[in-house]
Coordinates of C-alpha atoms and ligand atoms in Angstrom, one line a residue:
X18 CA 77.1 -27.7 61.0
X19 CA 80.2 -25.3 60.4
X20 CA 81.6 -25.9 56.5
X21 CA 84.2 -23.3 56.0
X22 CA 85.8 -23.6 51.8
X23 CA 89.3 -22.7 51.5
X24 CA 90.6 -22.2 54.9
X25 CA 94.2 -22.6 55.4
X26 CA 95.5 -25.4 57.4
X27 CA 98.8 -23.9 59.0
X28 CA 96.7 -22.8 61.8
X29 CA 95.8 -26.2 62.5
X30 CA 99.3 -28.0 62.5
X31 CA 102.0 -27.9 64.8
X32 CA 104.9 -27.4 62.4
X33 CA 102.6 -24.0 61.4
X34 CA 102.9 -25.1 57.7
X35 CA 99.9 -26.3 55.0
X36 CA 98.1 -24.5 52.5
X37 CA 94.1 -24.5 52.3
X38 CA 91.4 -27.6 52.2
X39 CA 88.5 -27.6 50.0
X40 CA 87.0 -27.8 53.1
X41 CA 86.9 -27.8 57.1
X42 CA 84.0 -29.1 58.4
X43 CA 83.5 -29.4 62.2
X44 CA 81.0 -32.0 63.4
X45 CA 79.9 -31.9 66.9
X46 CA 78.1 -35.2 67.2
X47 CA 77.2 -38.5 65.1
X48 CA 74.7 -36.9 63.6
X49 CA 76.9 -34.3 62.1
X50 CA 79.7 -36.6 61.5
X51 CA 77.6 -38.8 59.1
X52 CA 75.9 -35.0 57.4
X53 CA 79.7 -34.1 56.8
X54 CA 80.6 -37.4 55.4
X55 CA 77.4 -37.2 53.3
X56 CA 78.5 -33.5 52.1
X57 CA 81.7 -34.6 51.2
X58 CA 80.5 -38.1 49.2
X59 CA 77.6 -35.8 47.5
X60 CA 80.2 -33.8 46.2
X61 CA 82.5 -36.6 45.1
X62 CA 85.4 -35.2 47.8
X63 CA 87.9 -37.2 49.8
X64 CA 87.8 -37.0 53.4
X65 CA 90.9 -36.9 55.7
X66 CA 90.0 -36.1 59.6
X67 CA 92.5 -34.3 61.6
X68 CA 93.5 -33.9 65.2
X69 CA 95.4 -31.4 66.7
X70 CA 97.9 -31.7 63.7
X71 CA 100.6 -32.3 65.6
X72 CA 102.2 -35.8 63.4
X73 CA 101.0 -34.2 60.2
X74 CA 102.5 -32.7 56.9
X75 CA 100.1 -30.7 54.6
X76 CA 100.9 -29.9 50.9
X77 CA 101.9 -25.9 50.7
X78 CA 99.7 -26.2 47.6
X79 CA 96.7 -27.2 50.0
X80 CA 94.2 -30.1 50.1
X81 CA 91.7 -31.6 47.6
X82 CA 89.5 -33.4 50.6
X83 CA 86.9 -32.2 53.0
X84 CA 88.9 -32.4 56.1
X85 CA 87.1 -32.7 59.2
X86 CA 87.8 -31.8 62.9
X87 CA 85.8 -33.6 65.4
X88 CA 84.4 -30.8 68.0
X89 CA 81.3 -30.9 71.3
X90 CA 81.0 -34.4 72.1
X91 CA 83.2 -35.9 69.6
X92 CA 85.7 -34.3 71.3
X93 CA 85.1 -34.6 74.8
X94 CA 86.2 -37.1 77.5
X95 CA 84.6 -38.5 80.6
X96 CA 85.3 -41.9 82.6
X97 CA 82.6 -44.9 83.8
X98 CA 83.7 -46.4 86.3
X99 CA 87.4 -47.5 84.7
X100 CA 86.6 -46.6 81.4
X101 CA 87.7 -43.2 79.9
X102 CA 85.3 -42.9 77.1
X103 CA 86.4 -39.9 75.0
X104 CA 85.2 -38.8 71.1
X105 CA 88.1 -39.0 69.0
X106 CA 88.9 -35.7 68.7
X107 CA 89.8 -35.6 72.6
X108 CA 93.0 -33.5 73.1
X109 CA 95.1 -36.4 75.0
X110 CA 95.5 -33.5 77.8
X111 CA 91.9 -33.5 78.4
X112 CA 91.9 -37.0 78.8
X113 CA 94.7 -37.2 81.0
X114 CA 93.1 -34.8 83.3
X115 CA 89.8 -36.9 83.4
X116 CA 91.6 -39.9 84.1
X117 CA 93.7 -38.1 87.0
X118 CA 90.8 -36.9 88.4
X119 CA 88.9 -40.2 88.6
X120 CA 91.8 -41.4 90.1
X121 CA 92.6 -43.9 87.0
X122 CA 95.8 -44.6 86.0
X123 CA 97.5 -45.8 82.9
X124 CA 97.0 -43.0 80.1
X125 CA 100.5 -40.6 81.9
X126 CA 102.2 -42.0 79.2
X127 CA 100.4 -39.7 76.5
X128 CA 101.2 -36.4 78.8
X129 CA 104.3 -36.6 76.4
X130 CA 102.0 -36.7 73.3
X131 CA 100.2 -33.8 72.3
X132 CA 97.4 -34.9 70.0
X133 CA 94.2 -36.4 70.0
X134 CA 92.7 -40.2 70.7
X135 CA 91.9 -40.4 66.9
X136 CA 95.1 -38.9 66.5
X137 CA 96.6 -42.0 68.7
X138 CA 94.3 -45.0 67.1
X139 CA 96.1 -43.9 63.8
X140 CA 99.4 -44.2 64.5
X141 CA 99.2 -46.4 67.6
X142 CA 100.8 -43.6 69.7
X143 CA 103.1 -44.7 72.0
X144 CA 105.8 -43.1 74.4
X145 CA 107.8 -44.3 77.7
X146 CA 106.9 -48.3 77.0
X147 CA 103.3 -48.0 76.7
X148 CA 100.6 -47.4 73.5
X149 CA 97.0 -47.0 72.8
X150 CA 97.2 -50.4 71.9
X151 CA 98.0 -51.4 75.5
X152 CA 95.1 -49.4 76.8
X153 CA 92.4 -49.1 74.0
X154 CA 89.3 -51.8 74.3
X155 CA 87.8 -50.4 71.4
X156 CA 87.1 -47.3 68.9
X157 CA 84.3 -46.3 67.1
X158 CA 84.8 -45.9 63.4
X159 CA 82.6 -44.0 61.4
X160 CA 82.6 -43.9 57.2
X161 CA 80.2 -43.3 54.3
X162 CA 78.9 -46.7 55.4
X163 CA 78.1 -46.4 58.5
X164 CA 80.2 -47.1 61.8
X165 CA 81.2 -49.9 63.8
X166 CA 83.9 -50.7 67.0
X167 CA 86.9 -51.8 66.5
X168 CA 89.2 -53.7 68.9
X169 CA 93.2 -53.1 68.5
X170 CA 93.4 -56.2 66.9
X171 CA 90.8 -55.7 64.2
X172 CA 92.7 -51.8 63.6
X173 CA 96.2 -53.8 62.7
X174 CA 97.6 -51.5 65.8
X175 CA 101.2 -52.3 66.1
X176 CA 104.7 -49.7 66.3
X177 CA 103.6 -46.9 65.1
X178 CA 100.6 -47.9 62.8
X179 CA 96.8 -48.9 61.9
X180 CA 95.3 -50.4 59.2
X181 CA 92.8 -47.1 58.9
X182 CA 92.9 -45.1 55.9
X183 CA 91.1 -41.3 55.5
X184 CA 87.6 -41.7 55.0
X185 CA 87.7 -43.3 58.4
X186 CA 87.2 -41.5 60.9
X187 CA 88.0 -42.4 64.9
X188 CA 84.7 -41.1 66.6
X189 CA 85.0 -42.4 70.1
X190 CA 87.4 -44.7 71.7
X191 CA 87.3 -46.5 75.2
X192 CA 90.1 -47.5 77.6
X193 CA 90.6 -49.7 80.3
X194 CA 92.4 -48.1 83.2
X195 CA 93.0 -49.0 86.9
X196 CA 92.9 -47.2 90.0
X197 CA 95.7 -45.0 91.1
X198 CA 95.9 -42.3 93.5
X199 CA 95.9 -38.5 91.7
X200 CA 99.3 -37.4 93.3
X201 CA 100.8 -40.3 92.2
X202 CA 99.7 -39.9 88.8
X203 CA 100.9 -36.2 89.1
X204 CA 103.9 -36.9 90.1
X205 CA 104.7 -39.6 87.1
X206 CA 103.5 -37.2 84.5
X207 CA 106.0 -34.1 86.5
X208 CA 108.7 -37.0 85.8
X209 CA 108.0 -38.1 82.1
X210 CA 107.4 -34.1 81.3
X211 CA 110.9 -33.6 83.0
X212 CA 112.3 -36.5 80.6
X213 CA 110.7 -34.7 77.4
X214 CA 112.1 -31.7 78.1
X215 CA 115.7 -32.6 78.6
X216 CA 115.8 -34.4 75.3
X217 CA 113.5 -33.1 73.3
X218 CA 112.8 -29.6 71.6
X219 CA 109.0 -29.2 73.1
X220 CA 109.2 -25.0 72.9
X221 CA 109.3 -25.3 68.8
X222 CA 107.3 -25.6 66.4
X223 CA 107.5 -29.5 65.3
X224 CA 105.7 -32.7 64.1
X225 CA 107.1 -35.1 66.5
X226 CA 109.6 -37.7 65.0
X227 CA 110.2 -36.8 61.6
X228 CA 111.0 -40.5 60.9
X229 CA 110.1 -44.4 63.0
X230 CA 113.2 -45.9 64.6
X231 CA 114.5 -48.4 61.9
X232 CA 115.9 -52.1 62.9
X233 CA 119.3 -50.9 63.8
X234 CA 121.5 -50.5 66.9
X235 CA 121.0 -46.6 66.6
X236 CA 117.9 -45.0 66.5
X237 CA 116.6 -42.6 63.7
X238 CA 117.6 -39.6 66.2
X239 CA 121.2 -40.8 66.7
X240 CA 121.9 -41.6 63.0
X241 CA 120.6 -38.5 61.5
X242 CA 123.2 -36.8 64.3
X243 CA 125.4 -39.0 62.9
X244 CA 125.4 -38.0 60.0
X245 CA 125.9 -34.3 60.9
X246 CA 122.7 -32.8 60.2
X247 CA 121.5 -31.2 63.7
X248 CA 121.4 -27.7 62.7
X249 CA 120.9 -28.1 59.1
X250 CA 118.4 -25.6 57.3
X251 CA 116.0 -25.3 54.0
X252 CA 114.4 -22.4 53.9
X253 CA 112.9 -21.4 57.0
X254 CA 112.7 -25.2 58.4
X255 CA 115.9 -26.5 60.4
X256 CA 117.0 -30.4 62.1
X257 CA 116.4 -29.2 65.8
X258 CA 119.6 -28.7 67.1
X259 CA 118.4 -30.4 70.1
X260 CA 117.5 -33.9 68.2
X261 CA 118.0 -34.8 65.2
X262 CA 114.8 -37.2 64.3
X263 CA 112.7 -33.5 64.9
X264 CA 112.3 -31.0 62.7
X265 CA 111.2 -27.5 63.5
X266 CA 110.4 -24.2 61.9
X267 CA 112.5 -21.6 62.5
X268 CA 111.3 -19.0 60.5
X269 CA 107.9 -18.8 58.4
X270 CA 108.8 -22.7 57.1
X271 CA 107.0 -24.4 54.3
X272 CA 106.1 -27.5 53.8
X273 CA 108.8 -27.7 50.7
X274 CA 111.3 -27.2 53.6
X275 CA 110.8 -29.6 55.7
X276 CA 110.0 -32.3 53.0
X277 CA 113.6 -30.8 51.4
X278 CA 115.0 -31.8 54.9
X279 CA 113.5 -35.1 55.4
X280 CA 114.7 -35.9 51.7
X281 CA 118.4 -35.0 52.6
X282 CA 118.3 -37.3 55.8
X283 CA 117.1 -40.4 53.9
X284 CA 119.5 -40.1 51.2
X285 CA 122.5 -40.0 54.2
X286 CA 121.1 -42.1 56.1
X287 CA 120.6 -44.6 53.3
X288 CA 124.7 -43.4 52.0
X289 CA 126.3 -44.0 55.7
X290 CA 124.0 -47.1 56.7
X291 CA 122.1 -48.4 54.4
X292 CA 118.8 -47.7 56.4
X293 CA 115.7 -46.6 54.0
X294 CA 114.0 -44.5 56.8
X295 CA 110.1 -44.6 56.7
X296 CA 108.4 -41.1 57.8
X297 CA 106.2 -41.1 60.9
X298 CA 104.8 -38.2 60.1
X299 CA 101.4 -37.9 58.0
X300 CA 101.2 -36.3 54.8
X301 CA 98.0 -34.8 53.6
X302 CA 98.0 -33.5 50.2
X303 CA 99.9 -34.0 47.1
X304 CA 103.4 -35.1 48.8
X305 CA 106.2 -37.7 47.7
X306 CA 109.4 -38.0 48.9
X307 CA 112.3 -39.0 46.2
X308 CA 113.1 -42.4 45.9
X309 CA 116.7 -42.7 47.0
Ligands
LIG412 C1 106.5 -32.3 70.4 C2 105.9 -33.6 69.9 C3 106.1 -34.8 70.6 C4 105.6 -36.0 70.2 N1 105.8 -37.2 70.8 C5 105.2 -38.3 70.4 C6 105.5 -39.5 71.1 O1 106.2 -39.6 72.1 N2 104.8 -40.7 70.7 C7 104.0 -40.6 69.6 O2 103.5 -41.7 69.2 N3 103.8 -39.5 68.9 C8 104.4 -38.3 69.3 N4 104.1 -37.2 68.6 C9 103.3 -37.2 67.3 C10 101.9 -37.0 67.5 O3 101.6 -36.2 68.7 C11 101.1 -38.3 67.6 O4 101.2 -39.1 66.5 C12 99.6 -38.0 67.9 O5 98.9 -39.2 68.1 C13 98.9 -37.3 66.6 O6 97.6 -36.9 67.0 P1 96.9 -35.7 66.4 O7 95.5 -35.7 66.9 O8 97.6 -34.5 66.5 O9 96.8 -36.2 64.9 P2 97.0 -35.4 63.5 O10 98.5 -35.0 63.5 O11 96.0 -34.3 63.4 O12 96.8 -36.5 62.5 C14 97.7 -37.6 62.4 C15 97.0 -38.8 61.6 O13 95.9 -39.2 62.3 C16 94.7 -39.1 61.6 N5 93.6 -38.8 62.5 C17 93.6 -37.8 63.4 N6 92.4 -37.8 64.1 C18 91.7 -38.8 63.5 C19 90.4 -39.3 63.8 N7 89.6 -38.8 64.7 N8 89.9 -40.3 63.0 C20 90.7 -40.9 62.0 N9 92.0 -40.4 61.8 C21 92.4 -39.4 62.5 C22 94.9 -38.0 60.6 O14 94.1 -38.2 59.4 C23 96.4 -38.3 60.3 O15 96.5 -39.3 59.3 C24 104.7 -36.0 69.0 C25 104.5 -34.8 68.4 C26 105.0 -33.6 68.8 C27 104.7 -32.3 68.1

């Protein structure tokens, strides 16, 4: 199996920011999912598993963990009848294209959410009324013990979170879809894709929502907008012009940037509304937000 020391994680996350693991190991079966895990435990390292990095936040300074990126089967996606089986590190593109072309509807929703089905059992992904919890019958999850399924309910999947912590890692998941013709799903995803792009910035470089929607009449969006902050820069991160709950990298961002950012929209948020505003996004590394 590929073990690479040292290599630096900006290449692997969507904002383009992160400094280097101990190391990237990428397992293309069970087999070499349990040798990585058994690397990492041999040499007393934390593990963290990533996806296509794109709802993550990695320490400029870099990461003391083995960090592993599921690739061959553990990342491919085919359906049974109407099951999508798919290894966890399945781009949710790949997927989608599986399902289409089965003619199996249900998974358009995550056309709008560009990341993997571990990716998605972590944070319950979710966009345009529907989630992997809606959709997922179960995941394989895989740790220094050994690996088991795990239905929704058993993963604590509700908005925006899991009960699963690093060291687990998401090595297959299977969904219940239903029949649907492919133009139909086509033109659904054309529609959602059209939605995305009128609302969202999708040609940056960003991690998604920077923060969940809070229990408030506005959402996170609309009161960091409030607040005046579209626009507003650290360094080489900005508060997308476009909407105010992303953030994106403008030019050769750090981490430090964004976290600066996401510091200064808590402590408005918190002055003009009295909202504490939980991140989304992951953080992988050595990272803390101030208390406000
Ligand atoms: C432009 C844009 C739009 C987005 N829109 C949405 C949206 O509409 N809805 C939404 O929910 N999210 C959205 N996101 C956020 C993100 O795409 C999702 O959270 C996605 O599910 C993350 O998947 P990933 O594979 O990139 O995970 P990563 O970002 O790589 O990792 C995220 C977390 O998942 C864990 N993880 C990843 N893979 C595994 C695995 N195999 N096993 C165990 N843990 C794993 C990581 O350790 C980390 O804790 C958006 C992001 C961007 C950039």
């Amino acid at each position: 199996m590929k073990i690479d020391e040292g290599v630096r994680l900006d290449r692997y996350t969507t904002i383009g920011t992160g400094g280097p693991a101990a190391a990237l190991a990428q397992p293309v079966s069970l087999d070499e999912l349990h040798e990585a895990l058994a690397w990492a435990h041999e040499r007393s390292l934390a593990v963290a598993t990533i996806g296509l990095g794109s709802n993550l936040l990695v320490a400029d300074e870099g990461v003391g963990a083995v960090v592993l990126k599921l690739a061959g089967e553990l990342a491919s996606a085919h359906t049974e009848r109407e099951l999508l089986v798919a290894g966890g590190g399945a781009a949710n593109a790949v997927c989608l294209h599986r399902a289409r072309a089965a003619g199996l509807g249900g998974f358009e929703f995550a056309c709008a959410i560009p990341g993997t089905v571990g990716g998605g059992v972590w944070m319950n992904a979710g966009a345009y009324g529907s989630d992997w919890a809606a959709i997922l019958v179960r995941a394989l999850v895989v740790d220094e013990d050994g690996a088991r399924w795990l239905t929704p309910a058993e993963l604590g999947l509700r908005y925006r979170h899991s009960e699963l912590r690093h060291g687990q890692v998401v090595a297959r998941g299977e969904f219940r879809l239903e029949p649907r013709p492919a133009e139909e799903i086509k033109a659904t995803v054309a529609d959602l894709q059209r939605q995305r792009k009128a609302a969202q910035p999708t040609n940056k470089r960003t991690y998604g929502s920077v923060f969940k929607n809070p229990d408030h009449e506005l959402s996170a969006g609309r009161m960091l907008e409030a607040c005046g902050l579209k626009g507003y820069r650290i360094g080489g991160a900005q508060i997308s012009p476009r909407h105010a709950n992303f953030i994106e990298n403008a030019d050769g961002a750090r981490t430090e940037d964004a976290l600066g950012l996401m510091a200064e929209a808590r402590r408005r948020a918190n002055e003009q509304f009295g909202v504490v505003l939980e991140h989304e996004v992951v953080f992988l590394g050595d990272l803390e937000l101030p208390p406000l």
